[in-house]
Amino acid sequence: MIGIDWGTTAFRAYRLDPRGGVLDRIEREGGILTVPPGGFPAALREAIGPWLAEGERRVLLCGMVGSRQGWQEAPYLPCPAGPAEIAAAVVPLPFEGAACRLVPGLTTRDAAGVPDVMRGEETKLLGLLAALPPGAAALACLPGTHSKWARLEGGRIAGFATQMTGETRAVLLQHSILGRLAGPGPGSDTAFRRGVRRAGEPGGLLHHLFGTRALGLAGELAAAETASYLSGLLIGHELHAVLAEGQPAGPIHLAGSEALCHAYALAFAEHGLAHRRHAEDIVARGLALIAEMIAWP
Amino acid sequence: MIGIDWGTTAFRAYRLDPRGGVLDRIEREGGILTVPPGGFPAALREAIGPWLAEGERRVLLCGMVGSRQGWQEAPYLPCPAGPAEIAAAVVPLPFEGAACRLVPGLTTRDAAGVPDVMRGEETKLLGLLAALPPGAAALACLPGTHSKWARLEGGRIAGFATQMTGETRAVLLQHSILGRLAGPGPGSDTAFRRGVRRAGEPGGLLHHLFGTRALGLAGELAAAETASYLSGLLIGHELHAVLAEGQPAGPIHLAGSEALCHAYALAFAEHGLAHRRHAEDIVARGLALIAEMIAWP
C-alpha cells in the first residue's frame, strides 16, 4: 500500500509492506498550498505514478490534504479515538486506478469547553501508540508550528491541546522588533536554557518577550543568541502551561524534527522531566495501522 | 517654549505657555523612521519654523528621537527618577537659533534582574504624576505597541514593566494563521470580554492563541469578532501577569488613545478594578514640567 502525509508545506509518501515496513519513500516540497484548485488527483498521480505502475492499488492519505483548503474536507472526529474509530471514518476520494482514502482529523474540548483540532498528528499518534505497551497511559508531545500535546489512554487518543509555539516564534522573528535585534549565528543551547528558565519567572510571556529586546539593548544578550533565547522563552512557557495541568506520570513521548526534539529535550531536562524519543516517521506506521483496519474494495 | 514628542511613527509638537498650557499643536506622521541620516535639524526646523520665527527659543524633545535610531542617543537614566533627576540628565542638541534639549529614557530591573527600558513614556508619566496628590503612590498603565506599567512613588517613577501586547497582536493579525481567519468588522466589546475571560482559564497564552483558530473552525467565533477576541486574550494575559505581582491599592491611572483606553477599561471592569482616565496629551504637561527645572541658557 501507499501511505501519504500531505501537509501545508510538505509532501511525504511511503511505499509500505503489509507489516508497516517502509520499502521506499518520497519527500518533497509541494504542500497543499502549491496545488491549484482541482489539481490534487493530477499532483498525486505525478508523485506516485511509478508505484501505481508497479501494481499498488491502495492509497491512504492524512494531513491538511483533508482540510477545507485541501483535496476534500474530512470532518473532524471527536476524541477519544483509536485506530478502529479512525479507520471507520476514512473518507473515499475519487481517483482512477487505485482505492484512495482520507484519514479524518480529530477534535477535542478542554476543561473550559473550548475546541481544539489536529490533522495529520492523529496518524503520528497512532504510530507512536503502537510502540507503547498495549493500553498504557502516556503523554505525547509533537512539537512543530502548532505543537500538539496528547493524552494516550487504553490504546486511543483521549484528548489533546495545541500550543501555537512555532508559528508565534516565526512571526516574532520575521516581523517584530525582536527580529531586527536577532543576528545570524548557530543555535546556542546556553541561550535556549536561559530562555527556558526565564519563562519560570514572574511577569508573563508578553513581558518576557519585551525583555528579550531590553537585554539586547543593555548588551546582556548577544544578537546571535536572540533566536535561541526566544525559542527557550516560548517553549518554556508552553511547558509551564502543560505542567500546570499536572506532572506527567511517566516519560514524555516526543516525536518531531531533529532540531525541535533537541530543543524540547533541553527544556524537559531543565524541568527534570524524563522523555523518550520516537522516530520522525511514525506517521508511516500509523498509516499502515489504519490501513489494516479499513475494508478495502 | 516648544515641547516635542518624536516617536517611531509620529511627530507631535506643542507650543506651551510657562504654566504648561497648550497654545498650539502640530500632529503629523513623520516619525523618526522617515528622517534621513543627518536630517533631524532640517526636519525639526521645517516643522516648527513658524514658532521659532515668532520668538520661541527653547525646545525640549522626548521619545525615540533620543534612541540609537534617532537624532542622538540619550543614555537611559536608572529608576527611581523624578523631574529633578530627568531634568539634570537632558542632553543638549546642536540646533541653530534655539536651545534644544533631549529628555533621556529610563531603565529599570525587575525582581529577577532583567532590564527594561522606556523612551517618551517617562515624560507622560511625569505629566500624569502632576495630576496626582503630591507624593501619592499609584499604578499607571500606558497602553500601546509596548504597554508600560509604572509604579509611581514619592513624586518619582519607582519602576516599570513593559508588556509587548500591541506589537504581538499586530504581527499575529498581519502574519499568522489567526489573521487569515479574521474578517473585517467593527470592534466587538462582547468578543473582547470573552477573550479577557478566556485568559483566566488554564492552558497558557500559546494554547489560547490556537484556540482562537479552533473556535473559528468550529463556527463558535465569527470572523468579524476574531480581532476583538484576540485583543481581549492578549490584554487579559497582560493584566493577569500584572495582577500576579499584587493587587493595586487604588485606581489604575490610564492614559493612551481612545480605542486602547476603552479596551483596557473593559478589561479592568472584568476584574473589578477601578481606574482613572487621563488626557492623552499629558506628554505636553510632562515636557513643561521638565523644562521648568532645566537651566536654560
PDB file of C-alpha atoms in Angstrom, chain A residues 8 33 64 68-69 76 109-118 146 148 160-165 167-168 171-172 175-178 180 198 201-218 220 229 234-235 237-238 241-242 245, chain B residues 8 33 64 68-69 76 109-118 146 148 160-165 167-168 171-172 175-178 180 198 201-218 220 229 234-235 237-238 241-242 245:
ATOM      1  CA  THR A   8       0.549  22.554   4.252  1.00  0.00           C
ATOM      2  CA  LEU A  33      -0.740  25.332  -0.784  1.00  0.00           C
ATOM      3  CA  MET A  64      -4.029  19.053   5.723  1.00  0.00           C
ATOM      4  CA  ARG A  68     -11.101  22.868   3.704  1.00  0.00           C
ATOM      5  CA  GLN A  69      -8.034  24.077   1.762  1.00  0.00           C
ATOM      6  CA  TYR A  76     -13.195  16.080  12.422  1.00  0.00           C
ATOM      7  CA  ARG A 109     -12.611  20.228  24.021  1.00  0.00           C
ATOM      8  CA  ASP A 110     -10.612  21.437  27.013  1.00  0.00           C
ATOM      9  CA  ALA A 111     -11.993  21.724  30.561  1.00  0.00           C
ATOM     10  CA  ALA A 112     -13.461  25.141  29.694  1.00  0.00           C
ATOM     11  CA  GLY A 113     -15.254  23.716  26.647  1.00  0.00           C
ATOM     12  CA  VAL A 114     -13.053  25.439  24.059  1.00  0.00           C
ATOM     13  CA  PRO A 115     -12.462  23.257  20.976  1.00  0.00           C
ATOM     14  CA  ASP A 116      -9.118  22.140  19.604  1.00  0.00           C
ATOM     15  CA  VAL A 117      -8.259  20.393  16.338  1.00  0.00           C
ATOM     16  CA  MET A 118      -5.496  18.347  14.697  1.00  0.00           C
ATOM     17  CA  HIS A 146       1.469  24.139  16.195  1.00  0.00           C
ATOM     18  CA  LYS A 148       0.384  19.032  19.944  1.00  0.00           C
ATOM     19  CA  PHE A 160      -5.045  16.901  23.302  1.00  0.00           C
ATOM     20  CA  ALA A 161      -4.072  20.577  23.443  1.00  0.00           C
ATOM     21  CA  THR A 162      -2.349  22.674  20.806  1.00  0.00           C
ATOM     22  CA  GLN A 163       0.286  25.311  21.631  1.00  0.00           C
ATOM     23  CA  MET A 164       0.945  27.867  18.867  1.00  0.00           C
ATOM     24  CA  THR A 165       4.630  27.999  19.778  1.00  0.00           C
ATOM     25  CA  GLU A 167       4.280  29.952  14.480  1.00  0.00           C
ATOM     26  CA  THR A 168       4.469  32.601  17.219  1.00  0.00           C
ATOM     27  CA  VAL A 171       6.171  35.719  13.153  1.00  0.00           C
ATOM     28  CA  LEU A 172       8.002  37.427  16.037  1.00  0.00           C
ATOM     29  CA  HIS A 175       8.071  40.658  11.672  1.00  0.00           C
ATOM     30  CA  SER A 176       8.545  42.133  15.160  1.00  0.00           C
ATOM     31  CA  ILE A 177      11.181  44.345  16.740  1.00  0.00           C
ATOM     32  CA  LEU A 178      12.760  41.148  18.154  1.00  0.00           C
ATOM     33  CA  ARG A 180      15.555  43.316  13.996  1.00  0.00           C
ATOM     34  CA  ARG A 198      13.213  32.999  32.321  1.00  0.00           C
ATOM     35  CA  GLU A 201       9.914  33.906  36.464  1.00  0.00           C
ATOM     36  CA  PRO A 202       7.051  36.374  37.108  1.00  0.00           C
ATOM     37  CA  GLY A 203       5.944  38.928  34.527  1.00  0.00           C
ATOM     38  CA  GLY A 204       4.207  36.789  31.913  1.00  0.00           C
ATOM     39  CA  LEU A 205       5.139  35.907  28.348  1.00  0.00           C
ATOM     40  CA  LEU A 206       4.367  39.355  26.888  1.00  0.00           C
ATOM     41  CA  HIS A 207       6.729  40.971  29.411  1.00  0.00           C
ATOM     42  CA  HIS A 208       9.406  38.351  28.828  1.00  0.00           C
ATOM     43  CA  LEU A 209       9.205  38.993  25.078  1.00  0.00           C
ATOM     44  CA  PHE A 210       9.968  42.686  25.521  1.00  0.00           C
ATOM     45  CA  GLY A 211      12.705  41.735  27.980  1.00  0.00           C
ATOM     46  CA  THR A 212      14.468  39.988  25.103  1.00  0.00           C
ATOM     47  CA  ARG A 213      14.811  43.384  23.437  1.00  0.00           C
ATOM     48  CA  ALA A 214      15.832  45.122  26.658  1.00  0.00           C
ATOM     49  CA  LEU A 215      18.528  42.505  27.290  1.00  0.00           C
ATOM     50  CA  GLY A 216      19.847  43.124  23.779  1.00  0.00           C
ATOM     51  CA  LEU A 217      19.858  46.918  24.244  1.00  0.00           C
ATOM     52  CA  ALA A 218      21.666  46.513  27.568  1.00  0.00           C
ATOM     53  CA  GLU A 220      23.292  41.357  28.094  1.00  0.00           C
ATOM     54  CA  TYR A 229      16.742  32.662  23.783  1.00  0.00           C
ATOM     55  CA  LEU A 234       8.334  30.278  24.187  1.00  0.00           C
ATOM     56  CA  ILE A 235       8.934  26.549  24.709  1.00  0.00           C
ATOM     57  CA  HIS A 237       6.049  28.996  28.598  1.00  0.00           C
ATOM     58  CA  GLU A 238       4.471  26.142  26.634  1.00  0.00           C
ATOM     59  CA  ALA A 241       1.293  25.728  30.876  1.00  0.00           C
ATOM     60  CA  VAL A 242       1.297  21.968  30.222  1.00  0.00           C
ATOM     61  CA  GLU A 245      -2.347  20.815  34.381  1.00  0.00           C
TER      62      GLU A 245
ATOM     63  CA  THR B   8       8.954  55.970  15.805  1.00  0.00           C
ATOM     64  CA  LEU B  33      11.926  56.298  10.729  1.00  0.00           C
ATOM     65  CA  MET B  64      12.516  57.675  20.223  1.00  0.00           C
ATOM     66  CA  ARG B  68      20.193  54.925  18.668  1.00  0.00           C
ATOM     67  CA  GLN B  69      17.992  55.272  15.564  1.00  0.00           C
ATOM     68  CA  TYR B  76      18.987  55.658  29.814  1.00  0.00           C
ATOM     69  CA  ARG B 109      15.350  45.960  36.501  1.00  0.00           C
ATOM     70  CA  ASP B 110      12.680  43.511  37.596  1.00  0.00           C
ATOM     71  CA  ALA B 111      12.963  41.222  40.642  1.00  0.00           C
ATOM     72  CA  ALA B 112      14.940  38.710  38.550  1.00  0.00           C
ATOM     73  CA  GLY B 113      17.416  41.399  37.468  1.00  0.00           C
ATOM     74  CA  VAL B 114      16.265  41.553  33.842  1.00  0.00           C
ATOM     75  CA  PRO B 115      16.420  45.099  32.430  1.00  0.00           C
ATOM     76  CA  ASP B 116      13.538  47.090  30.956  1.00  0.00           C
ATOM     77  CA  VAL B 117      13.524  50.390  29.091  1.00  0.00           C
ATOM     78  CA  MET B 118      11.213  53.242  28.094  1.00  0.00           C
ATOM     79  CA  HIS B 146       4.661  48.203  24.051  1.00  0.00           C
ATOM     80  CA  LYS B 148       4.111  50.341  30.095  1.00  0.00           C
ATOM     81  CA  PHE B 160       8.086  49.804  35.495  1.00  0.00           C
ATOM     82  CA  ALA B 161       7.441  46.758  33.313  1.00  0.00           C
ATOM     83  CA  THR B 162       6.785  46.593  29.600  1.00  0.00           C
ATOM     84  CA  GLN B 163       4.294  44.179  28.032  1.00  0.00           C
ATOM     85  CA  MET B 164       4.702  43.594  24.274  1.00  0.00           C
ATOM     86  CA  THR B 165       0.941  43.320  23.818  1.00  0.00           C
ATOM     87  CA  GLU B 167       3.019  44.538  18.709  1.00  0.00           C
ATOM     88  CA  THR B 168       2.269  40.857  19.365  1.00  0.00           C
ATOM     89  CA  VAL B 171       2.143  40.619  13.982  1.00  0.00           C
ATOM     90  CA  LEU B 172      -0.290  37.792  14.760  1.00  0.00           C
ATOM     91  CA  HIS B 175       1.232  37.462   9.550  1.00  0.00           C
ATOM     92  CA  SER B 176      -0.125  34.385  11.351  1.00  0.00           C
ATOM     93  CA  ILE B 177      -2.910  31.935  10.614  1.00  0.00           C
ATOM     94  CA  LEU B 178      -5.115  33.972  13.004  1.00  0.00           C
ATOM     95  CA  ARG B 180      -6.343  34.666   7.728  1.00  0.00           C
ATOM     96  CA  ARG B 198     -10.510  33.127  28.402  1.00  0.00           C
ATOM     97  CA  GLU B 201      -8.516  29.830  32.141  1.00  0.00           C
ATOM     98  CA  PRO B 202      -5.780  27.150  32.158  1.00  0.00           C
ATOM     99  CA  GLY B 203      -3.707  26.314  29.077  1.00  0.00           C
ATOM    100  CA  GLY B 204      -1.477  29.372  28.708  1.00  0.00           C
ATOM    101  CA  LEU B 205      -1.376  32.127  26.102  1.00  0.00           C
ATOM    102  CA  LEU B 206       0.106  29.968  23.312  1.00  0.00           C
ATOM    103  CA  HIS B 207      -2.743  27.455  23.709  1.00  0.00           C
ATOM    104  CA  HIS B 208      -5.352  30.200  23.877  1.00  0.00           C
ATOM    105  CA  LEU B 209      -3.981  31.679  20.646  1.00  0.00           C
ATOM    106  CA  PHE B 210      -4.509  28.426  18.772  1.00  0.00           C
ATOM    107  CA  GLY B 211      -7.935  28.147  20.416  1.00  0.00           C
ATOM    108  CA  THR B 212      -8.909  31.329  18.571  1.00  0.00           C
ATOM    109  CA  ARG B 213      -8.436  29.424  15.322  1.00  0.00           C
ATOM    110  CA  ALA B 214     -10.201  26.308  16.602  1.00  0.00           C
ATOM    111  CA  LEU B 215     -13.192  28.403  17.721  1.00  0.00           C
ATOM    112  CA  GLY B 216     -13.331  29.898  14.229  1.00  0.00           C
ATOM    113  CA  LEU B 217     -13.144  26.490  12.521  1.00  0.00           C
ATOM    114  CA  ALA B 218     -15.892  25.196  14.823  1.00  0.00           C
ATOM    115  CA  GLU B 220     -18.065  29.355  17.550  1.00  0.00           C
ATOM    116  CA  TYR B 229     -11.341  38.365  20.830  1.00  0.00           C
ATOM    117  CA  LEU B 234      -3.680  39.374  24.947  1.00  0.00           C
ATOM    118  CA  ILE B 235      -4.747  42.248  27.217  1.00  0.00           C
ATOM    119  CA  HIS B 237      -2.937  37.838  29.782  1.00  0.00           C
ATOM    120  CA  GLU B 238      -1.108  41.150  30.265  1.00  0.00           C
ATOM    121  CA  ALA B 241       0.610  38.899  34.767  1.00  0.00           C
ATOM    122  CA  VAL B 242       0.448  42.399  36.302  1.00  0.00           C
ATOM    123  CA  GLU B 245       2.565  40.766  41.266  1.00  0.00           C
TER     124      GLU B 245
END
